[in-house]
PDB file of C-alpha atoms in Angstrom:
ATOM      1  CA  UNK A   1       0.000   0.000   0.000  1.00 77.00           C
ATOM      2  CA  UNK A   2       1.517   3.703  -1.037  1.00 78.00           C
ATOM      3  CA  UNK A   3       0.651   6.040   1.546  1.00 79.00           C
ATOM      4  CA  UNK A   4       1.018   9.888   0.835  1.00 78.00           C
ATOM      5  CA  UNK A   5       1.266  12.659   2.790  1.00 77.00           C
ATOM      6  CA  UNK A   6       0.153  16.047   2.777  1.00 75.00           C
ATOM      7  CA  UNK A   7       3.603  17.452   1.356  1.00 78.00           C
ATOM      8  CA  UNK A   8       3.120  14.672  -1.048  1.00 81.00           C
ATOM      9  CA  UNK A   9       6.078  12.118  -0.055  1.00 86.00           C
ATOM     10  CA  UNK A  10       4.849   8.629  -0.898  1.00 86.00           C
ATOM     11  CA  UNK A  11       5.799   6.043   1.450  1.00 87.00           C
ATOM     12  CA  UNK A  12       5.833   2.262   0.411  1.00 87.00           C
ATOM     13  CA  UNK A  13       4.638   0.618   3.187  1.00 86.00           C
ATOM     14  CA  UNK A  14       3.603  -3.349   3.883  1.00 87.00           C
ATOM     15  CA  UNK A  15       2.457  -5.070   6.848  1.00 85.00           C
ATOM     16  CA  UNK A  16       2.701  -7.996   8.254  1.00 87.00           C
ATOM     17  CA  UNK A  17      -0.184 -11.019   9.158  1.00 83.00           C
ATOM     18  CA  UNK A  18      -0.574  -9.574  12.856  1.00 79.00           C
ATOM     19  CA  UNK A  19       0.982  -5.469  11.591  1.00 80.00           C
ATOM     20  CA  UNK A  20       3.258  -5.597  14.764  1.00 85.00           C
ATOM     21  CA  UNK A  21       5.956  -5.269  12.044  1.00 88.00           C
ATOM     22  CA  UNK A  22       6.286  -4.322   8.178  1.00 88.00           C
ATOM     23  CA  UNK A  23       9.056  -2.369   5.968  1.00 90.00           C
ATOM     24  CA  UNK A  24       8.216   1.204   4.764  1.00 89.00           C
ATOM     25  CA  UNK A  25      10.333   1.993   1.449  1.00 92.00           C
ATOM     26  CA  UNK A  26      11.593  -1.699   2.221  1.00 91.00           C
ATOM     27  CA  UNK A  27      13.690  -0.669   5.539  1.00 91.00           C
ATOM     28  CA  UNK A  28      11.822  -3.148   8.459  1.00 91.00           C
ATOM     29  CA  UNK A  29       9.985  -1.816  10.972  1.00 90.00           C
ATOM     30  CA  UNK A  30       8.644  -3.332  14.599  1.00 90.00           C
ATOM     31  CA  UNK A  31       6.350  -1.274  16.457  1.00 91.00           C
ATOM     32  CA  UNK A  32       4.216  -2.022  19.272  1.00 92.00           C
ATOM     33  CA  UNK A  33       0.918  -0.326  19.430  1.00 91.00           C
ATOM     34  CA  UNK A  34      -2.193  -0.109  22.428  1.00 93.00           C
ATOM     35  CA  UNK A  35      -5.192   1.032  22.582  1.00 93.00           C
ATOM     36  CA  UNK A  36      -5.774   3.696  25.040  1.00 94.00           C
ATOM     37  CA  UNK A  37      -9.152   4.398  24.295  1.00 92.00           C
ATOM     38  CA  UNK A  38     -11.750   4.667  21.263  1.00 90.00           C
ATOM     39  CA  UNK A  39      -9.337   6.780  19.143  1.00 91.00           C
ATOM     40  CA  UNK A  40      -6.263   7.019  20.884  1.00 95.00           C
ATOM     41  CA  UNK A  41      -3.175   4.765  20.711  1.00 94.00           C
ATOM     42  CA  UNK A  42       0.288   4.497  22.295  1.00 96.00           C
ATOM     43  CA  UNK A  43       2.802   3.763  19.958  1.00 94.00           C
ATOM     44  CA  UNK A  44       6.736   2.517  20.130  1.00 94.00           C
ATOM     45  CA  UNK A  45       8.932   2.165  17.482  1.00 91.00           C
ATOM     46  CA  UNK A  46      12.371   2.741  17.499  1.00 87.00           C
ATOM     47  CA  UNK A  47      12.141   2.936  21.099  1.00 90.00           C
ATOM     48  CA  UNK A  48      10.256   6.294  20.555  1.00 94.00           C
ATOM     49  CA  UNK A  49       7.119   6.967  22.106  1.00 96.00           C
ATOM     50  CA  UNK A  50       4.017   8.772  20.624  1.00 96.00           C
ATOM     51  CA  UNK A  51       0.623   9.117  21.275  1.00 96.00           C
ATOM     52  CA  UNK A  52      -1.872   8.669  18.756  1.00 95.00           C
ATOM     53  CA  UNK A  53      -5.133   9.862  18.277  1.00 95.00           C
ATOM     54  CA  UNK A  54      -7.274   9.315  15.153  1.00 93.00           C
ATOM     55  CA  UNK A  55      -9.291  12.016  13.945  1.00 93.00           C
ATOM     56  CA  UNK A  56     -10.768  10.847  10.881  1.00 90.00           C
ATOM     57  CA  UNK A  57     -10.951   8.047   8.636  1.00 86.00           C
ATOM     58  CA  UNK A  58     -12.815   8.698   5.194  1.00 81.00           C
ATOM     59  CA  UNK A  59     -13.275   5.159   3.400  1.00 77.00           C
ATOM     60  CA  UNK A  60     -14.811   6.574   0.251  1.00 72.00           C
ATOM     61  CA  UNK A  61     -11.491   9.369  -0.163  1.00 78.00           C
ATOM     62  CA  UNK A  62      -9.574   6.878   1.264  1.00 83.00           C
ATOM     63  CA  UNK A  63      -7.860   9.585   3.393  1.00 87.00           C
ATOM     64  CA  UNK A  64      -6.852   9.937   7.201  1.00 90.00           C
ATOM     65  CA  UNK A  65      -6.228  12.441   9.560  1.00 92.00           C
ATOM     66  CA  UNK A  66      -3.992  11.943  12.549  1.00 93.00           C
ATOM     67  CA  UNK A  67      -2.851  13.970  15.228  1.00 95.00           C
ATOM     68  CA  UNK A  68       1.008  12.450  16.355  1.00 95.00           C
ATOM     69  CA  UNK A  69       2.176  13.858  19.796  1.00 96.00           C
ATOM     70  CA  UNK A  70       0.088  16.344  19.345  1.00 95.00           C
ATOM     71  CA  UNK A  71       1.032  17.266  15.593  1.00 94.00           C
ATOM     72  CA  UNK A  72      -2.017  16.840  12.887  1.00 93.00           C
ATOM     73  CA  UNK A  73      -1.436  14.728   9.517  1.00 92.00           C
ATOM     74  CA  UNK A  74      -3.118  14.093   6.461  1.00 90.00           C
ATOM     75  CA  UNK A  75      -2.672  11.020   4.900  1.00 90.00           C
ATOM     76  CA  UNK A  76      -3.705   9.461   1.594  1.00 86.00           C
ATOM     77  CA  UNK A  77      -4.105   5.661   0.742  1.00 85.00           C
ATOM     78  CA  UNK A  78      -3.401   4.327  -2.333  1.00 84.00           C
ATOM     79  CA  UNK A  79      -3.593   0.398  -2.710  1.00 81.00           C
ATOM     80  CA  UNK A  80      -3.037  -1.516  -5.779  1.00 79.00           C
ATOM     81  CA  UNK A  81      -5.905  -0.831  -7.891  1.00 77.00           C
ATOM     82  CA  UNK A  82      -5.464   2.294  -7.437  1.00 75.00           C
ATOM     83  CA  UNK A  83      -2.549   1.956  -9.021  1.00 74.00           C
ATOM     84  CA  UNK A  84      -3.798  -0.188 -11.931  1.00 74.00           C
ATOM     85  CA  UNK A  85      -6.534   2.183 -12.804  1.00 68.00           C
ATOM     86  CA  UNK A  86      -3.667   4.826 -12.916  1.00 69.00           C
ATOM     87  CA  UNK A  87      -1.291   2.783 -14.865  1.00 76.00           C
ATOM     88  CA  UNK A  88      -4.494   2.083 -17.586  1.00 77.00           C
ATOM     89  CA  UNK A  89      -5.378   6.197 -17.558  1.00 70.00           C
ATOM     90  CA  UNK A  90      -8.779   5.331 -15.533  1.00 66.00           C
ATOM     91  CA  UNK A  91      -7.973   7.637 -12.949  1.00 61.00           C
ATOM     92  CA  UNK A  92     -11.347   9.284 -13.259  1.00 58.00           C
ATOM     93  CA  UNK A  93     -13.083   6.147 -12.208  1.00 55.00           C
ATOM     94  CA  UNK A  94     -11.288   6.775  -8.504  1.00 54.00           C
ATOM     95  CA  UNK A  95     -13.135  10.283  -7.855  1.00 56.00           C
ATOM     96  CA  UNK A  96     -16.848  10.280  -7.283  1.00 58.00           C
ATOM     97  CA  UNK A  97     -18.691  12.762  -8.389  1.00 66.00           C
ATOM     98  CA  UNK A  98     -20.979  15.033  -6.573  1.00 76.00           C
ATOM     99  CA  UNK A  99     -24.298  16.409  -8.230  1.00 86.00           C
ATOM    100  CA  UNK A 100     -26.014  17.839  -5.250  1.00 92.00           C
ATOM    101  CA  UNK A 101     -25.569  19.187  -2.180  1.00 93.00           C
ATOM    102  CA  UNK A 102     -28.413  18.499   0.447  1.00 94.00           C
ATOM    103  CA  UNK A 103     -28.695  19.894   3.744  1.00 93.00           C
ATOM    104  CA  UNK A 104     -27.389  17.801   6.352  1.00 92.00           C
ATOM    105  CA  UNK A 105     -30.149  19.116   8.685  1.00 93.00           C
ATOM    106  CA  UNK A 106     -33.222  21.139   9.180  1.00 94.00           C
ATOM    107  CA  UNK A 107     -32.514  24.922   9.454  1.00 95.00           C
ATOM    108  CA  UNK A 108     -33.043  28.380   8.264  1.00 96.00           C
ATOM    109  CA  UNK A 109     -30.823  29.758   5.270  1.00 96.00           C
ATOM    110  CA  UNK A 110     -29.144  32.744   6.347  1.00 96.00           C
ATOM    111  CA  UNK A 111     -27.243  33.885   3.594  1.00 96.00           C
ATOM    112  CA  UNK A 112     -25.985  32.006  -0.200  1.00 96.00           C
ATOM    113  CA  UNK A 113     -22.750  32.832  -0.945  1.00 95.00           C
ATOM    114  CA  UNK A 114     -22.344  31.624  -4.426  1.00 96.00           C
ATOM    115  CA  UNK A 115     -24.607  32.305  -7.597  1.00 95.00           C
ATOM    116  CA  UNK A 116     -25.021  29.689 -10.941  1.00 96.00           C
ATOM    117  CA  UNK A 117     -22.425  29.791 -12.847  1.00 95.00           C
ATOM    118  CA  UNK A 118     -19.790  30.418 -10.403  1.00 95.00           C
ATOM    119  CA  UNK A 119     -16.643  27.718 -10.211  1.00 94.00           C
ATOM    120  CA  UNK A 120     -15.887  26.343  -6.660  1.00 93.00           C
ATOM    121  CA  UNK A 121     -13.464  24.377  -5.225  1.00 90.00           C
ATOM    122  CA  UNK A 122     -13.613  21.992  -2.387  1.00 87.00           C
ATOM    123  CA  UNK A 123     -14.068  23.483   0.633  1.00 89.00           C
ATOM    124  CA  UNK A 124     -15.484  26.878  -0.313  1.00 93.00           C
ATOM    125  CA  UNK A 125     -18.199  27.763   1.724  1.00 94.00           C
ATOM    126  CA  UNK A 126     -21.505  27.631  -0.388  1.00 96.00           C
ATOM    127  CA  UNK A 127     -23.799  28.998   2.305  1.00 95.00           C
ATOM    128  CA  UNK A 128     -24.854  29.845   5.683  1.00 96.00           C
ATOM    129  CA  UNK A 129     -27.692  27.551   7.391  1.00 95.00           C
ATOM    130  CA  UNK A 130     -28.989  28.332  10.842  1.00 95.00           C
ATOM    131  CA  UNK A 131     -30.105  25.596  12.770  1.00 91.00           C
ATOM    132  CA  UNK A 132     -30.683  24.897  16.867  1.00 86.00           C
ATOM    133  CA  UNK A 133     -29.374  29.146  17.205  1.00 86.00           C
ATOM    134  CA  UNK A 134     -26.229  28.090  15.472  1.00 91.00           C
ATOM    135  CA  UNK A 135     -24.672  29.032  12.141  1.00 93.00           C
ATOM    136  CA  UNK A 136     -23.436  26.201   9.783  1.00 93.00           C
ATOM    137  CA  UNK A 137     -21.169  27.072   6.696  1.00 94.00           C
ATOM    138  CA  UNK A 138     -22.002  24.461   4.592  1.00 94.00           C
ATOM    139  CA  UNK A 139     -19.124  23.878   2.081  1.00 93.00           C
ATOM    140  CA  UNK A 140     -18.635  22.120  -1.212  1.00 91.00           C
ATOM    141  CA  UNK A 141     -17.919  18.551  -0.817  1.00 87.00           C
ATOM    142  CA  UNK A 142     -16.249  19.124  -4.398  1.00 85.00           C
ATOM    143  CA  UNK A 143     -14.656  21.044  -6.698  1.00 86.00           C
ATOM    144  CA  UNK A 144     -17.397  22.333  -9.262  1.00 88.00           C
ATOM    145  CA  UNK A 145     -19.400  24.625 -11.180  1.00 93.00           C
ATOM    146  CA  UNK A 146     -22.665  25.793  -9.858  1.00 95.00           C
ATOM    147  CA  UNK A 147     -25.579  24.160 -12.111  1.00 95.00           C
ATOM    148  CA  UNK A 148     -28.401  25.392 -10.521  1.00 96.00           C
ATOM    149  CA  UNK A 149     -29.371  27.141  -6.653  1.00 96.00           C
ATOM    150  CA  UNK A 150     -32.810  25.108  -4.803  1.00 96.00           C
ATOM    151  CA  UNK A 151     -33.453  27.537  -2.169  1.00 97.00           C
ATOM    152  CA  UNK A 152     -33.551  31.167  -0.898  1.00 97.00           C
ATOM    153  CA  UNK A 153     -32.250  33.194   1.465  1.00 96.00           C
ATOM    154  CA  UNK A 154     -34.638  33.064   4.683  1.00 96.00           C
ATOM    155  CA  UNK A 155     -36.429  29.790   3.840  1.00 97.00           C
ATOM    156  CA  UNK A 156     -36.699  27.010   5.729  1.00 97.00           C
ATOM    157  CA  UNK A 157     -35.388  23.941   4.995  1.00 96.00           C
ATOM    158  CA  UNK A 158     -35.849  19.849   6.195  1.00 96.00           C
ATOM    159  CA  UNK A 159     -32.951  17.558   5.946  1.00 93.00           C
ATOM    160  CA  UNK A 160     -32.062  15.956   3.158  1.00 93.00           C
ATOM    161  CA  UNK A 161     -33.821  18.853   1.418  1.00 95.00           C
ATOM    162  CA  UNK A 162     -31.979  19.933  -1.976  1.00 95.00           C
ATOM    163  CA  UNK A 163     -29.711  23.218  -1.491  1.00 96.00           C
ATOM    164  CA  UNK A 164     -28.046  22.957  -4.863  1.00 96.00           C
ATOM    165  CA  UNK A 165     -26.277  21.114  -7.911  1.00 95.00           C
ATOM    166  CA  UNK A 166     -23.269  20.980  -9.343  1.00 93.00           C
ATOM    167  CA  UNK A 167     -22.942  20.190 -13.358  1.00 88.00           C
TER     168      UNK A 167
END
C-alpha cells in the first residue's frame, strides 16, 4: 500500500499477518501499538514513544487524519488498484462525483454565498444555514461549477432537502 502525505512524499509501506511489524520503502519496521481508548493509541517504534489519536478516517477518499504527539497529519491511501486504474489512464473512475448538495439538517438559510455559474473548489463555503441558534457554513464537498441554486435566502429547509447542484 503507497501512503502519501500532505507534502506529497509517498511512502511504500507493507504489513505484516498480525501489523506488529512491516518495511516502509523496504527498511523493516517493529512497532508495538495499544489502545488507550476509542481513538487514541500508544505507539513505540524505534524505542520512541508517541501518542496517537485518530481524527478521521474517510473510506470513500480513502484519506486519514492523525494527530502524532500532538502534531495533525493528512494522509492518503493508495492500494493496488489504485494503481492499476492509474497505470491504464482510468484515474477518473477513482473520484466520485458530486451532483447535489443536500442539507445535512433542518434549518433556516441565512445567507448564499455563491450564484449559478460560479466555479468552486472543495471546501469553499456555499452557504450559511442556521439551525438549533447556530450558524453552519455548509461547504462544497467538491470542486465544481454551480448548475443550478434550490433555495432562498430566509427559507426554511428539512434535511435531506436539496440546497443545490453541481454540473
Amino acid at each position: 500500500m503507497k501512503v502519501i502525505s500532505e507534502n506529497k512524499r509517498e511512502f511504500n509501506v507493507e504489513f505484516d499477518k498480525n501489523a506488529s511489524s512491516g518495511t516502509i520503502d523496504g527498511n523493516p519496521f517493529n512497532w508495538d501499538v495499544k489502545k488507550i481508548k476509542n481513538n487514541l493509541f500508544h505507539v513505540i517504534k524505534d524505542n520512541k514513544s508517541y501518542n496517537l489519536e485518530l481524527l478521521k478516517l474517510n473510506p470513500e477518499e480513502k484519506t486519514v487524519f492523525v494527530k502524532i504527539n500532538g502534531l495533525k497529519y493528512k494522509f492518503q491511501l493508495k492500494d493496488k488498484f489504485d494503481d492499476l486504474l492509474h497505470s491504464l489512464g482510468m484515474d477518473n473512475l477513482l473520484v466520485t462525483k458530486v451532483s447535489d448538495l443536500k442539507a445535512p439538517m433542518p434549518g433556516l438559510v441565512l445567507s448564499i454565498d455563491v450564484e449559478v455559474g460560479k466555479e468552486v473548489k472543495k471546501g469553499d463555503a456555499l452557504l450559511i444555514l442556521e439551525a438549533m441558534k447556530m450558524e453552519n457554513v455548509i461547504k462544497s464537498p467538491t470542486d465544481g461549477v454551480i448548475k443550478s441554486i434550490a433555495v432562498k435566502t430566509s427559507q426554511a429547509v428539512e434535511k435531506n432537502q436539496l440546497l443545490l447542484n453541481f454540473e
